[in-house]
Amino acid sequence: MARIDYDGVTAASFKAAREIPREGLGAWEEAVRRHLEPVRGMTVVDVGAGTGAFATAFCDWFAVQVVAVEPAAAMRALIPRRAGIEVREGHAASLPVPDDGADAAWLSTVTHHVPDLVAAAREIRRVLRPGAPVLIRNAFAGRGERLRIVRWFPETARLLDTYPSVEETCAAFAAAGFAMEALEPVPQADLASLAELLDRVDALRTADTLMRSLTDEEFDRGKERLREAVLADEAPVGADLTSSLDLLVLR
Ligand SMILES: C[S@@+](CC[C@H](N)C(=O)[O-])C[C@H]1O[C@@H](n2cnc3c(N)ncnc32)[C@H](O)[C@@H]1O
């Protein structure tokens, strides 16, 4: 169903290479707090929760109850079992949550895996209480300029442009009665140096959907570009090191 098979190997690589250390997520904590307006104990449904990095962060940051819905067994198995997180099997168009059973929905790097966004939006409408927000953290077609991966591996833009755009996502959610409230790029500080990125690119190639789309030649060329920058000790600027994804809020 997803663009890639989140099997055991991919799940382990995802956890190792893609989970962002908590200290790099300060801007995300602030942006989510502003739009979610969290109240202790409120229910957030984490749609496509993966290995539970954000489910865990939301519990720690906001003391909310997270229903972590994830279709891939190998990803689900890595979600920490702890107070505040309920792990459930399901997917965006079939959420194991009662009608009006949640106060917010969170979808992080999931929309491009969902085969029918209109059906997903309808299902999210069903489980959210009236007036509750949908927070989407994603890369969108046509908005790759702040993505570090696109800077070093420009051919990844080819696949990015097949992802749902902001307009397509808003149209799918509008059909279910949601309107766009905000769109803002939010940076994540997950790497201290380009050398660290170079160390990680092989694992990223397994764990990252955009990186998996590269041919061997395209991957090698990008890695060489990166190696040269590390050897030249180039000071990274902007999107060379820091990456931003968009936060799209609908209500
Ligand atoms: C890139 S991972 C993101 C995981 C997590 N949200 C995060 O940001 O760390 C994408 C996840 O979406 C899940 N997924 C794929 N198709 C889905 C669908 N139709 N509905 C919900 N989740 C889906 C995958 O199994 C995978 O765990």
Coordinates of N, CA, C and O in Angstrom, one line a residue, residues 123-224:
E123 N -12.4 9.8 6.6 CA -12.3 9.0 7.9 C -11.8 9.9 9.0 O -12.2 9.7 10.2
I124 N -10.8 10.8 8.7 CA -10.3 11.7 9.8 C -11.4 12.6 10.3 O -11.6 12.8 11.5
R125 N -12.3 13.0 9.4 CA -13.4 13.9 9.7 C -14.3 13.1 10.7 O -14.8 13.6 11.7
R126 N -14.5 11.8 10.4 CA -15.4 11.0 11.3 C -14.9 10.9 12.7 O -15.6 11.0 13.7
V127 N -13.5 10.7 12.9 CA -13.0 10.5 14.2 C -12.7 11.7 15.0 O -12.5 11.7 16.2
L128 N -12.7 12.9 14.3 CA -12.4 14.1 15.0 C -13.6 14.8 15.5 O -14.7 14.8 14.8
R129 N -13.5 15.4 16.7 CA -14.6 16.2 17.2 C -14.7 17.5 16.4 O -13.7 17.9 15.8
P130 N -15.9 18.0 16.3 CA -16.1 19.2 15.4 C -15.1 20.3 15.9 O -14.9 20.5 17.1
G131 N -14.4 21.0 15.0 CA -13.5 22.1 15.3 C -12.1 21.6 15.6 O -11.2 22.4 15.8
A132 N -11.9 20.3 15.6 CA -10.5 19.8 16.0 C -9.6 19.9 14.7 O -10.0 19.8 13.6
P133 N -8.3 20.2 15.0 CA -7.4 20.4 13.9 C -6.7 19.1 13.3 O -6.6 18.1 14.0
V134 N -6.3 19.2 12.1 CA -5.5 18.2 11.4 C -4.1 18.8 11.2 O -4.1 19.9 10.6
L135 N -3.1 18.2 11.7 CA -1.8 18.8 11.5 C -1.0 17.8 10.7 O -0.8 16.7 11.0
I136 N -0.5 18.4 9.5 CA 0.2 17.5 8.6 C 1.7 18.0 8.4 O 1.9 19.2 8.1
R137 N 2.6 17.2 8.8 CA 4.0 17.5 8.6 C 4.5 16.7 7.4 O 4.5 15.5 7.4
N138 N 4.9 17.4 6.3 CA 5.2 16.6 5.1 C 6.1 17.5 4.2 O 6.2 18.7 4.3
A139 N 6.7 16.8 3.2 CA 7.2 17.5 2.0 C 6.1 17.4 1.0 O 5.4 16.4 0.9
F140 N 5.9 18.5 0.3 CA 4.9 18.6 -0.7 C 5.5 18.8 -2.1 O 6.5 19.5 -2.2
A141 N 4.8 18.3 -3.1 CA 5.2 18.5 -4.5 C 5.5 20.0 -4.8 O 4.7 20.8 -4.3
G142 N 6.6 20.3 -5.4 CA 6.8 21.7 -5.8 C 7.4 22.6 -4.7 O 7.7 23.7 -4.9
R143 N 7.6 22.0 -3.5 CA 8.2 22.8 -2.4 C 9.4 22.1 -1.8 O 9.6 22.1 -0.6
G144 N 10.3 21.7 -2.7 CA 11.5 20.9 -2.2 C 12.7 21.8 -1.9 O 13.7 21.3 -1.5
E145 N 12.5 23.1 -2.1 CA 13.7 24.0 -2.0 C 14.4 24.0 -0.6 O 15.5 24.3 -0.5
R146 N 13.6 23.7 0.4 CA 14.2 23.7 1.8 C 14.6 22.3 2.2 O 14.9 22.1 3.4
L147 N 14.5 21.3 1.3 CA 14.9 19.9 1.7 C 16.4 19.7 1.5 O 16.8 19.8 0.3
R148 N 17.1 19.3 2.5 CA 18.5 19.0 2.4 C 18.8 17.9 1.3 O 19.7 18.0 0.6
I149 N 17.9 16.9 1.4 CA 18.2 15.8 0.4 C 18.1 16.2 -1.0 O 18.9 15.8 -1.8
V150 N 17.2 17.2 -1.3 CA 17.1 17.6 -2.7 C 18.3 18.5 -3.1 O 18.8 18.4 -4.2
R151 N 18.9 19.2 -2.1 CA 20.1 19.9 -2.4 C 21.3 19.0 -2.8 O 22.0 19.3 -3.7
W152 N 21.5 17.9 -2.0 CA 22.6 17.1 -2.3 C 22.3 16.0 -3.4 O 23.2 15.6 -4.1
F153 N 21.1 15.6 -3.4 CA 20.7 14.6 -4.4 C 19.5 15.2 -5.2 O 18.3 14.8 -5.0
P154 N 19.8 16.1 -6.2 CA 18.7 16.8 -6.9 C 17.7 15.9 -7.6 O 16.6 16.3 -7.8
E155 N 18.1 14.7 -8.0 CA 17.2 13.9 -8.7 C 16.0 13.4 -7.8 O 15.0 12.9 -8.3
T156 N 16.2 13.6 -6.5 CA 15.0 13.2 -5.6 C 13.8 14.1 -5.9 O 12.7 13.7 -5.6
A157 N 14.0 15.2 -6.5 CA 12.9 16.1 -6.8 C 11.9 15.5 -7.8 O 10.7 15.8 -7.8
R158 N 12.5 14.6 -8.6 CA 11.6 13.8 -9.5 C 10.5 13.1 -8.8 O 9.3 13.2 -9.1
L159 N 10.8 12.4 -7.7 CA 9.8 11.7 -7.0 C 9.0 12.6 -6.1 O 7.7 12.5 -6.0
L160 N 9.6 13.6 -5.5 CA 8.9 14.6 -4.7 C 7.8 15.2 -5.5 O 6.7 15.4 -4.9
D161 N 8.0 15.4 -6.8 CA 6.9 16.1 -7.6 C 5.7 15.1 -7.9 O 4.7 15.6 -8.4
T162 N 5.8 13.9 -7.4 CA 4.7 13.0 -7.6 C 3.9 12.9 -6.2 O 2.9 12.3 -6.1
Y163 N 4.5 13.6 -5.2 CA 3.8 13.6 -3.9 C 2.5 14.5 -4.0 O 2.5 15.4 -4.9
P164 N 1.5 14.4 -3.1 CA 0.4 15.3 -3.2 C 1.0 16.7 -2.9 O 1.8 16.9 -2.1
S165 N 0.5 17.7 -3.7 CA 0.8 19.1 -3.5 C 0.0 19.6 -2.3 O -1.0 19.0 -1.9
V166 N 0.3 20.8 -1.9 CA -0.5 21.5 -0.8 C -1.9 21.7 -1.4 O -2.9 21.4 -0.7
E167 N -2.1 22.1 -2.6 CA -3.4 22.3 -3.2 C -4.2 21.0 -3.3 O -5.4 21.0 -2.9
E168 N -3.5 19.9 -3.7 CA -4.3 18.6 -3.8 C -4.7 18.1 -2.4 O -5.8 17.6 -2.2
T169 N -3.8 18.3 -1.4 CA -4.1 17.9 0.0 C -5.3 18.7 0.5 O -6.2 18.2 1.1
C170 N -5.2 20.0 0.3 CA -6.3 20.9 0.8 C -7.6 20.5 0.1 O -8.7 20.5 0.7
A171 N -7.6 20.2 -1.2 CA -8.8 19.8 -1.9 C -9.4 18.5 -1.4 O -10.6 18.4 -1.2
A172 N -8.5 17.6 -1.1 CA -9.0 16.3 -0.5 C -9.7 16.5 0.8 O -10.8 16.0 1.1
F173 N -9.1 17.4 1.7 CA -9.6 17.7 3.0 C -10.9 18.6 2.9 O -11.8 18.5 3.7
A174 N -10.9 19.5 1.9 CA -12.0 20.4 1.7 C -13.3 19.5 1.4 O -14.4 19.8 1.9
A175 N -13.1 18.4 0.7 CA -14.2 17.6 0.3 C -14.8 16.9 1.6 O -16.0 16.5 1.6
A176 N -14.0 16.9 2.7 CA -14.5 16.3 3.9 C -14.9 17.4 4.9 O -15.2 17.1 6.1
G177 N -14.9 18.7 4.5 CA -15.3 19.8 5.3 C -14.2 20.5 6.1 O -14.5 21.3 6.9
F178 N -13.0 20.3 5.7 CA -11.9 21.0 6.4 C -11.4 22.2 5.5 O -11.4 22.1 4.3
A179 N -11.0 23.2 6.2 CA -10.4 24.4 5.5 C -9.0 24.6 6.0 O -8.7 24.3 7.1
M180 N -8.1 25.1 5.1 CA -6.7 25.3 5.4 C -6.6 26.5 6.4 O -7.3 27.5 6.2
E181 N -5.9 26.3 7.5 CA -5.7 27.3 8.5 C -4.3 27.9 8.4 O -4.1 29.1 8.7
A182 N -3.3 27.1 8.2 CA -1.9 27.6 8.2 C -1.0 26.7 7.3 O -1.3 25.5 7.2
L183 N 0.0 27.3 6.8 CA 1.1 26.5 6.1 C 2.4 27.2 6.5 O 2.6 28.4 6.2
E184 N 3.3 26.5 7.1 CA 4.6 27.1 7.5 C 5.7 26.1 7.4 O 5.5 25.0 7.9
P185 N 6.8 26.5 6.8 CA 8.0 25.6 6.9 C 8.6 25.6 8.3 O 8.7 26.7 8.9
V186 N 8.9 24.4 8.8 CA 9.4 24.4 10.2 C 10.8 23.6 10.1 O 10.8 22.5 9.6
P187 N 11.9 24.2 10.6 CA 13.2 23.6 10.5 C 13.4 22.5 11.5 O 12.8 22.5 12.6
Q188 N 14.2 21.5 11.2 CA 14.6 20.5 12.2 C 16.1 20.5 12.2 O 16.7 20.4 11.1
A189 N 16.7 20.5 13.4 CA 18.1 20.5 13.5 C 18.6 19.1 13.9 O 18.7 18.8 15.1
D190 N 18.8 18.3 12.9 CA 19.0 16.9 13.3 C 20.5 16.5 13.0 O 20.9 15.4 13.4
L191 N 21.3 17.4 12.4 CA 22.7 17.0 12.2 C 23.6 18.1 12.6 O 23.3 19.3 12.4
A192 N 24.8 17.8 13.1 CA 25.7 18.8 13.6 C 26.7 19.2 12.4 O 27.3 20.2 12.5
S193 N 26.8 18.3 11.5 CA 27.8 18.6 10.4 C 27.5 17.8 9.2 O 26.7 16.8 9.2
L194 N 28.1 18.2 8.1 CA 28.0 17.4 6.8 C 28.6 16.1 6.9 O 28.2 15.1 6.3
A195 N 29.7 16.0 7.7 CA 30.3 14.7 7.9 C 29.3 13.7 8.5 O 29.3 12.5 8.1
E196 N 28.5 14.1 9.4 CA 27.5 13.3 10.0 C 26.5 12.8 8.9 O 26.1 11.7 8.9
L197 N 26.1 13.7 8.0 CA 25.2 13.4 6.9 C 25.9 12.3 6.0 O 25.2 11.3 5.7
L198 N 27.1 12.5 5.7 CA 27.9 11.6 4.9 C 27.9 10.2 5.5 O 27.6 9.2 4.9
D199 N 28.1 10.2 6.8 CA 28.1 8.9 7.6 C 26.7 8.2 7.5 O 26.7 7.0 7.5
R200 N 25.7 9.0 7.3 CA 24.3 8.4 7.4 C 23.7 8.1 6.1 O 22.6 7.5 6.0
V201 N 24.3 8.6 5.0 CA 23.6 8.5 3.7 C 23.2 7.0 3.3 O 22.2 6.8 2.7
D202 N 24.1 6.1 3.6 CA 23.8 4.7 3.2 C 22.5 4.2 3.9 O 21.6 3.6 3.3
A203 N 22.4 4.5 5.2 CA 21.2 4.0 5.9 C 20.0 4.8 5.4 O 18.9 4.3 5.3
L204 N 20.2 6.1 5.1 CA 19.1 6.9 4.6 C 18.5 6.4 3.3 O 17.4 6.4 3.0
R205 N 19.4 5.8 2.6 CA 19.0 5.2 1.3 C 18.0 4.1 1.4 O 17.2 3.8 0.6
T206 N 18.1 3.4 2.5 CA 17.2 2.3 2.8 C 15.9 2.9 3.4 O 14.8 2.4 3.2
A207 N 16.1 3.9 4.3 CA 14.9 4.4 5.1 C 14.1 5.5 4.5 O 13.0 5.8 5.0
D208 N 14.6 6.2 3.5 CA 14.0 7.4 3.1 C 13.4 7.2 1.7 O 14.1 6.8 0.7
T209 N 12.1 7.5 1.6 CA 11.4 7.2 0.3 C 12.0 7.9 -0.9 O 12.2 7.4 -2.0
L210 N 12.4 9.2 -0.7 CA 13.0 10.0 -1.8 C 14.3 9.4 -2.2 O 14.6 9.3 -3.3
M211 N 15.1 9.0 -1.2 CA 16.5 8.5 -1.5 C 16.4 7.2 -2.2 O 17.2 6.8 -3.0
R212 N 15.3 6.4 -1.9 CA 15.2 5.1 -2.5 C 14.9 5.2 -4.0 O 15.1 4.2 -4.7
S213 N 14.5 6.4 -4.4 CA 14.1 6.5 -5.8 C 15.3 6.8 -6.7 O 15.2 6.8 -7.9
L214 N 16.5 7.0 -6.1 CA 17.7 7.3 -6.9 C 18.2 6.1 -7.6 O 18.2 5.0 -7.0
T215 N 18.8 6.3 -8.8 CA 19.6 5.2 -9.4 C 20.9 5.1 -8.6 O 21.3 6.1 -7.9
D216 N 21.7 4.0 -8.8 CA 23.0 3.9 -8.1 C 23.9 5.1 -8.5 O 24.6 5.6 -7.7
E217 N 23.8 5.4 -9.8 CA 24.7 6.5 -10.3 C 24.3 7.8 -9.7 O 25.2 8.6 -9.3
E218 N 23.0 8.1 -9.6 CA 22.6 9.4 -9.0 C 23.0 9.4 -7.5 O 23.5 10.4 -7.0
F219 N 22.8 8.3 -6.8 CA 23.2 8.2 -5.4 C 24.7 8.4 -5.3 O 25.2 9.3 -4.4
D220 N 25.5 7.7 -6.1 CA 27.0 7.9 -6.0 C 27.4 9.3 -6.3 O 28.3 9.8 -5.6
R221 N 26.8 9.9 -7.3 CA 27.2 11.3 -7.6 C 26.9 12.3 -6.4 O 27.8 13.1 -6.0
G222 N 25.8 12.1 -5.8 CA 25.4 13.0 -4.7 C 26.3 12.7 -3.5 O 26.8 13.6 -2.8
K223 N 26.7 11.4 -3.3 CA 27.5 11.1 -2.1 C 28.9 11.7 -2.4 O 29.6 12.2 -1.4
E224 N 29.4 11.6 -3.6 CA 30.7 12.2 -4.0 C 30.7 13.7 -3.7 O 31.6 14.3 -3.2

